[in-house]
Amino acid sequence: MASDGGSSSLQLPCVFSPKSRQYLAVCAQDGRLRIWNTDSKTINQEYVPSAHLSATCTCIAWGPCRTVKEGPQRKKRKSEAVQVEEKADLLAMGTAAGSVLLYSTAKGTLHCSLDEAHSAGVNCVHWHPEDSVLYSGSDDTNIVEWDLQSGKMRSKWKADRAAVTSLCVSPDGKLLLSAGHVIKMWDLDTKELYRKFTGHSTAVTTLRFATTRPPDSNGLYFVSGAAHDRLISVWQVREDGKDKNSVVSFTLTDEPRHVDLVPSNSKEEAVRLAVVCQDGQLHLFEHFLNGPCKKPFSPSCSVQMADTRESPMPIPMLAAVLGRDSRSVLLAYGNHLQPVIEQVEVNTTERHVCLSRDVKTSLSLTMESTVSKVKTPVVNTKSKVLVPGLPGHQAPLKGSHLEKASEKRKKDTKEMSIAEQLGEIDLSATSSEKVKASLQTDNYAVLLVQGLESNDADILNKVLQTRKEMVIKKTVARLPLSAVLPLVKELTNRLQGHPFAGILMVRWLKAVLMHHTSYLASLPDLVTELGVLYHMIESRVKMFHKLTKLHGKLYLLMTHVATSDSSNMVSEVDHTAKLVYEDESSDENEASGDEVLPEEDSDHWEEEEGMEEDKQSSEEEDEGNRTEPKANGEEDMEHENESEEE
Amino acid sequence: MASYKPTNIPVYPKLGEKVTEETLYWKNYKTPIQIKEFGAVSNIHFSPVTPYNFAVTAFTRIHLYGLLSQEPVKTFTRFKDTAYCGRFRSDGQLLVAGCEDSVVRLFDVSGKVALRMFKGHTKAVHVTDFTSDRYQILTGSDDYTCCLWDIPNSAQLNTYQEHTDYIRCGVTSQLNRDLFVTGSYDHSLKVFDARVDKSVMTINHGHPVESLLLYPSEGLLVSAGGRYVRVWDLLKGGQPLVSLKNHHKTVTCLALSSNGQRLLSGSLDRHVKVYNTTSYKVVHNFDYPAAILSLALAPEDESIVVGMTNSILSIKHRKPSEEAKETAGHQRRRPSYRVYAHRKSYVPKQDDYLVSKPVRQHLAKYDKQLKKFNVSKALDTALETWIRGRKPEITVAVIRELDRRGTLKNALAGRDEQELSRLLSFLIANLVDARFAPVLITAAEMILDIYQSIIGQSPVVDKQLLHLQSLLERELDYQKDLLEVLGMLDTMFASSLPKIELPCSGISTSNGLPQGQSTASRPQVQVN
């Protein structure tokens, strides 16, 4: 749960605001955008970009910092210039439905929405560092340039044969990098292709310029990271055009998820790179970019994080940004729903650093009380909220011509079936107030009623095999009265089977009996309706007594076998000791003449024992001897029980 | 000499599951033949004359299949776009089909090229049918109109513009050549009479109408749309008779069994339901792998043909009936039968002393062994794989018989690892079954008593014992839960105590359980 297993399939965007790092924007699994204040470590704003999960936010980018005046002034996060009063305000979000949303943190509302340019999901958004221009790349293979003054599309061009997965504008704002099948560099003035770089076989997820401004002609570098690739490649843009291969590569332990980079302004300044990998580790690199180097670099420092329990579990890191000096790093770790933000000083002389932190793994949703500005979901009027309860509706299809564009590379994470969407919804998290707001909570009840009406085994299995107690209770509580008796009948059928399945059904039955007591009791033909169930249970429970005894018997035997297995060789010693004890006791307590026989018996026994030991000390004999006294004891027990019964 | 009495195998009724004649009838089909078509199968229609070929409309083609062939016997491909509703004329000679390009085409079943093309609609034509006089064609289209066409002149006779949405289904009366019914997405059904040029009856279905069906008597009309199947009485002016809601998705197709006694409905929820047309209860249910778009029954219910959205056509043929099998068997046996015939026909006279020939008793394998007192072998035969897998009650009955004779211990003893593990696996599979538990628990206790000395020697047996132990643990947990439920039920019954006296005796007989159990339960109920 805590180590967000879902993120392997889809990358959840998680970005720090530029410059002052005052905010962390996280888009979590539940489709909400949360903005955390890094100083107070509290949630600052919450926003739901869309009402349904098929149009979740796929990428976020903070706009350049703005002063009170209109118009962006500084570029994003790369500049080292000090200007304290500037605040990051606008946040661009690309959605899976193909629209780009601009969210204003100052106003706390949606600033505007940029629609109708992409026919498929947006993969990446990137701000121009100086002009109020935004670039977005999409699954439909196009790049769109947006004019933010007017909120209109300025130009649009086909960038690649495959989906555009990543974008980056150069610090001077003249060049644009895009990644599809190959990495392409565009001249932004003419929108013409400037360079092509081939090297990654999988989708490129990260692109960053590593140098601000080319001091000389060959000084422009950029880095790239791709899905399933355990390295970051550095590319040099050379004047002579001989830049086919990457010049340097940095090795990672897993595929990169979040990359932060402090670019170098001159040849003498090292590039600093912080990479958070899929496995939750942070790697720090420092490198002087001066031409190619064959050998891949390993990180100058790797940081891991573990919790403080007895058997430490790793805590995944979500994002990291480098501070001004080489040692401080701002980290976000833990769960996407509730990340922990911390400023850490890393000792870069050591190659491996492991930090231990106490993170509450259980989610406390009470955090929301401290929220300063939580916004209710803004549902686009055009978008249609689909309720699974209505029959015969289709899955949401905003871009219906989507299949045409996505012939080459299909995204399998976009459309979800109703069953999967149901799986996403955790009923246990919904409080009673929320029931009215979101219609989707009573899905299971609707599904169950449908299943009972049409007697569909698939649906019934899906619903009835839930293990969550809460879901069962809520579903039963919402069940219409007409469906109660069919459900009881269905449960009666299912109770007859194996105990593994039966245990789940009993939970349902109990919930039904508890929630609908008065309804059931008011039925005039209650006895006939529930009689079958009653007799079925009764006939099954009849053997409870005997079964318990059998189980006890078996338990005793098996535990003894287990102990004898564990102490193979020692058991011999034990054994002899026991026998000696018995001898003595019989001698001391009953010294009468009657007890000659047992004495002989025991003597005889010991002789035998000795002989056996002489012959062979295998376990077989050993166990044969050991189990006999046990069996006697058991018979005694049985007799006792029987006498009790009678 | 006292004859050996074979072991009595008790019949255990399984609760809840009723085996009726209906289920037997509808289960009596072979495994389906699946044929991949080029697109979603939108319509299936059986030819009314022998050899009962059927036309399957899928994507831009209509295939004609023979009743038993798995290859199309004929294909009509002259469609510019998706074809709809390929239907035979009542003489099986002509076939009409609509198309997405709004042209209605008429084919000779033996030819390839369209005999007539009826152009006049402006949008896709989803409904086509012949009138009962065979000379006219009814069409319904997405342009909200339905038309009558004359076949010989290929002329448009009349147009009806009464619907306000797509017309997606329609039927013509087989008794009156001027009468037809159309159903539309505007939720209404309209009955038209060609003689008066307008609709004579309008019925509101309440949902977009997907399919229509007229009973052979034509007094009743069945419509399907949304999740509902509704039956209307036409003779009473369209009075609603029944409304059925047994699907959880849109019902797309209807069919009537050959004798008119059963109504079938297919739906997007992948089920085909069979209704009894007198009680309108669901009597059977078929499951299919994908959403169902079309459904047809062969004459005499010989086969069920279903078309699905995943472009698969599924054909189920009826198994040859048992009568046919028996007659075939008789034919083979006839010569020997003839030899003995005259002896059997001999009628004994009054004075004759009749010596009846002892009937030879056929004994099952395990009974033979039991008769010879080979107890171990009897148990072995009862534990044969197919018996213990398919008919555990036989195995249990043999164990009970051995127990009754007091020789169960002997039968269980002296087994090697393999046989013991076979016994144990049988126990694991059936011990928790309430029907077998009393017998098997004694057997399990005996096994433990006999073999406790060798526990720990064989990893296989140990593993199975551990398995048995965990199973028992589960079962005990489960029964504890069940006991709690029992308590709840007791409380509930107690609250409705005054009415309990009469109905209680009713149940004890109705659910087929032995009388002892129900009487045992009654005191408890009353105490509470």
CSV table of N, CA, C and O in Angstrom, one decimal, chain A residues 273-324:
chain,number,residue,atom,x,y,z
A,273,LEU,N,23.3,16.7,-11.0
A,273,LEU,CA,22.2,16.0,-11.5
A,273,LEU,C,21.6,15.2,-10.3
A,273,LEU,O,22.4,14.5,-9.6
A,274,ALA,N,20.4,15.3,-10.1
A,274,ALA,CA,19.7,14.4,-9.1
A,274,ALA,C,18.6,13.6,-9.7
A,274,ALA,O,17.7,14.2,-10.4
A,275,VAL,N,18.7,12.3,-9.7
A,275,VAL,CA,17.8,11.4,-10.4
A,275,VAL,C,17.1,10.5,-9.3
A,275,VAL,O,17.8,9.8,-8.6
A,276,VAL,N,15.8,10.6,-9.3
A,276,VAL,CA,15.0,9.6,-8.5
A,276,VAL,C,14.6,8.5,-9.4
A,276,VAL,O,14.0,8.7,-10.4
A,277,CYS,N,14.9,7.3,-9.0
A,277,CYS,CA,14.6,6.1,-9.8
A,277,CYS,C,13.3,5.5,-9.4
A,277,CYS,O,12.7,5.8,-8.4
A,278,GLN,N,12.8,4.6,-10.3
A,278,GLN,CA,11.6,3.9,-10.0
A,278,GLN,C,11.6,3.1,-8.7
A,278,GLN,O,10.6,2.9,-8.0
A,279,ASP,N,12.8,2.6,-8.3
A,279,ASP,CA,12.9,1.8,-7.1
A,279,ASP,C,13.0,2.7,-5.9
A,279,ASP,O,13.2,2.1,-4.8
A,280,GLY,N,12.9,4.0,-6.0
A,280,GLY,CA,12.8,4.8,-4.9
A,280,GLY,C,14.1,5.3,-4.4
A,280,GLY,O,14.2,6.0,-3.4
A,281,GLN,N,15.2,5.1,-5.1
A,281,GLN,CA,16.5,5.6,-4.7
A,281,GLN,C,16.8,6.9,-5.4
A,281,GLN,O,16.3,7.2,-6.5
A,282,LEU,N,17.6,7.7,-4.7
A,282,LEU,CA,18.1,9.0,-5.3
A,282,LEU,C,19.5,8.8,-5.6
A,282,LEU,O,20.3,8.4,-4.8
A,283,HIS,N,19.9,9.3,-6.8
A,283,HIS,CA,21.3,9.2,-7.2
A,283,HIS,C,21.7,10.7,-7.6
A,283,HIS,O,21.0,11.4,-8.3
A,284,LEU,N,22.9,11.0,-7.1
A,284,LEU,CA,23.4,12.4,-7.3
A,284,LEU,C,24.7,12.2,-8.2
A,284,LEU,O,25.5,11.3,-8.0
A,285,PHE,N,24.8,13.0,-9.2
A,285,PHE,CA,25.9,13.0,-10.1
A,285,PHE,C,26.5,14.4,-10.2
A,285,PHE,O,25.8,15.4,-10.0
A,286,GLU,N,27.8,14.4,-10.4
A,286,GLU,CA,28.5,15.7,-10.6
A,286,GLU,C,29.5,15.5,-11.7
A,286,GLU,O,30.3,14.5,-11.7
A,287,HIS,N,29.4,16.2,-12.8
A,287,HIS,CA,30.3,15.9,-13.9
A,287,HIS,C,30.6,17.2,-14.7
A,287,HIS,O,29.7,18.1,-14.9
A,288,PHE,N,31.8,17.3,-15.1
A,288,PHE,CA,32.3,18.4,-16.0
A,288,PHE,C,32.0,17.9,-17.4
A,288,PHE,O,32.5,16.9,-17.8
A,289,LEU,N,31.2,18.7,-18.2
A,289,LEU,CA,30.9,18.3,-19.5
A,289,LEU,C,32.0,18.8,-20.4
A,289,LEU,O,32.1,20.0,-20.7
A,290,ASN,N,32.8,17.9,-20.9
A,290,ASN,CA,33.9,18.3,-21.8
A,290,ASN,C,34.1,17.2,-22.8
A,290,ASN,O,35.1,16.5,-22.7
A,291,GLY,N,33.2,17.0,-23.7
A,291,GLY,CA,33.4,16.0,-24.7
A,291,GLY,C,33.0,14.6,-24.3
A,291,GLY,O,32.6,14.4,-23.2
A,292,PRO,N,33.2,13.6,-25.2
A,292,PRO,CA,32.7,12.3,-25.0
A,292,PRO,C,33.6,11.5,-23.9
A,292,PRO,O,34.7,11.9,-23.7
A,293,CYS,N,32.9,10.6,-23.3
A,293,CYS,CA,33.6,9.7,-22.4
A,293,CYS,C,33.0,8.3,-22.5
A,293,CYS,O,31.8,8.2,-22.5
A,294,LYS,N,33.8,7.3,-22.8
A,294,LYS,CA,33.2,6.0,-23.1
A,294,LYS,C,32.6,5.3,-21.9
A,294,LYS,O,31.6,4.7,-22.0
A,295,LYS,N,33.3,5.4,-20.8
A,295,LYS,CA,32.9,4.6,-19.7
A,295,LYS,C,31.7,5.3,-19.0
A,295,LYS,O,31.7,6.5,-18.8
A,296,PRO,N,30.7,4.5,-18.7
A,296,PRO,CA,29.5,5.1,-18.0
A,296,PRO,C,29.9,5.5,-16.5
A,296,PRO,O,30.7,4.9,-15.9
A,297,PHE,N,29.3,6.6,-16.1
A,297,PHE,CA,29.6,7.1,-14.8
A,297,PHE,C,28.6,6.5,-13.8
A,297,PHE,O,27.4,6.4,-14.0
A,298,SER,N,29.2,6.1,-12.6
A,298,SER,CA,28.3,5.7,-11.6
A,298,SER,C,28.1,6.9,-10.7
A,298,SER,O,28.8,7.9,-10.7
A,299,PRO,N,27.0,6.9,-9.9
A,299,PRO,CA,26.6,8.1,-9.1
A,299,PRO,C,27.7,8.5,-8.1
A,299,PRO,O,28.4,7.6,-7.5
A,300,SER,N,27.9,9.8,-7.9
A,300,SER,CA,28.8,10.2,-6.9
A,300,SER,C,28.2,9.9,-5.5
A,300,SER,O,29.0,9.8,-4.5
A,301,CYS,N,26.9,9.8,-5.4
A,301,CYS,CA,26.3,9.5,-4.1
A,301,CYS,C,24.9,8.9,-4.4
A,301,CYS,O,24.2,9.4,-5.2
A,302,SER,N,24.6,7.8,-3.7
A,302,SER,CA,23.3,7.2,-3.7
A,302,SER,C,22.6,7.4,-2.4
A,302,SER,O,23.2,7.1,-1.4
A,303,VAL,N,21.4,7.8,-2.4
A,303,VAL,CA,20.7,8.0,-1.1
A,303,VAL,C,19.5,7.0,-1.1
A,303,VAL,O,18.7,7.0,-2.1
A,304,GLN,N,19.3,6.3,0.0
A,304,GLN,CA,18.2,5.4,0.2
A,304,GLN,C,17.5,5.9,1.4
A,304,GLN,O,18.1,6.5,2.3
A,305,MET,N,16.3,5.5,1.6
A,305,MET,CA,15.5,5.9,2.8
A,305,MET,C,14.8,4.6,3.3
A,305,MET,O,14.3,3.8,2.5
A,306,ALA,N,14.9,4.5,4.6
A,306,ALA,CA,14.2,3.3,5.2
A,306,ALA,C,13.4,3.8,6.4
A,306,ALA,O,13.7,4.8,7.0
A,307,ASP,N,12.4,3.0,6.8
A,307,ASP,CA,11.7,3.4,8.0
A,307,ASP,C,12.3,2.8,9.2
A,307,ASP,O,13.3,2.0,9.2
A,308,THR,N,11.8,3.1,10.4
A,308,THR,CA,12.4,2.8,11.6
A,308,THR,C,11.9,1.6,12.3
A,308,THR,O,12.1,1.4,13.5
A,309,ARG,N,11.2,0.8,11.5
A,309,ARG,CA,10.7,-0.5,12.2
A,309,ARG,C,11.9,-1.5,12.4
A,309,ARG,O,13.0,-1.3,11.9
A,310,GLU,N,11.5,-2.6,13.0
A,310,GLU,CA,12.6,-3.5,13.3
A,310,GLU,C,13.2,-4.1,12.1
A,310,GLU,O,14.4,-4.3,11.9
A,311,SER,N,12.3,-4.5,11.1
A,311,SER,CA,12.8,-4.9,9.8
A,311,SER,C,12.5,-3.8,8.9
A,311,SER,O,11.4,-3.6,8.4
A,312,PRO,N,13.5,-3.0,8.6
A,312,PRO,CA,13.3,-1.7,7.9
A,312,PRO,C,12.8,-2.0,6.5
A,312,PRO,O,13.4,-2.9,5.8
A,313,MET,N,11.8,-1.3,6.1
A,313,MET,CA,11.3,-1.3,4.7
A,313,MET,C,11.8,0.0,4.0
A,313,MET,O,11.8,1.0,4.6
A,314,PRO,N,12.1,-0.1,2.7
A,314,PRO,CA,12.5,1.1,2.0
A,314,PRO,C,11.3,2.0,1.8
A,314,PRO,O,10.2,1.6,1.6
A,315,ILE,N,11.5,3.3,2.0
A,315,ILE,CA,10.5,4.3,1.7
A,315,ILE,C,10.9,4.9,0.3
A,315,ILE,O,12.0,5.3,0.1
A,316,PRO,N,9.9,4.8,-0.6
A,316,PRO,CA,10.2,5.3,-2.0
A,316,PRO,C,10.3,6.8,-2.0
A,316,PRO,O,9.5,7.5,-1.3
A,317,MET,N,11.3,7.3,-2.7
A,317,MET,CA,11.3,8.8,-2.9
A,317,MET,C,10.5,9.2,-4.1
A,317,MET,O,10.4,8.4,-5.1
A,318,LEU,N,9.9,10.3,-4.1
A,318,LEU,CA,9.1,10.7,-5.2
A,318,LEU,C,9.8,11.7,-6.1
A,318,LEU,O,9.7,11.7,-7.3
A,319,ALA,N,10.4,12.7,-5.4
A,319,ALA,CA,11.1,13.8,-6.2
A,319,ALA,C,12.2,14.4,-5.4
A,319,ALA,O,12.2,14.2,-4.1
A,320,ALA,N,13.1,15.0,-6.1
A,320,ALA,CA,14.2,15.6,-5.3
A,320,ALA,C,14.7,16.8,-6.2
A,320,ALA,O,14.7,16.7,-7.4
A,321,VAL,N,15.0,17.9,-5.5
A,321,VAL,CA,15.6,19.0,-6.2
A,321,VAL,C,16.8,19.4,-5.5
A,321,VAL,O,16.9,19.3,-4.2
A,322,LEU,N,17.8,19.9,-6.2
A,322,LEU,CA,19.1,20.3,-5.7
A,322,LEU,C,19.0,21.7,-5.1
A,322,LEU,O,18.4,22.6,-5.7
A,323,GLY,N,19.7,21.9,-4.0
A,323,GLY,CA,19.7,23.3,-3.5
A,323,GLY,C,20.8,24.1,-4.1
A,323,GLY,O,21.5,23.6,-5.1
A,324,ARG,N,21.1,25.2,-3.5
A,324,ARG,CA,22.1,26.1,-4.1
A,324,ARG,C,23.5,25.5,-3.9
A,324,ARG,O,24.3,25.5,-4.8
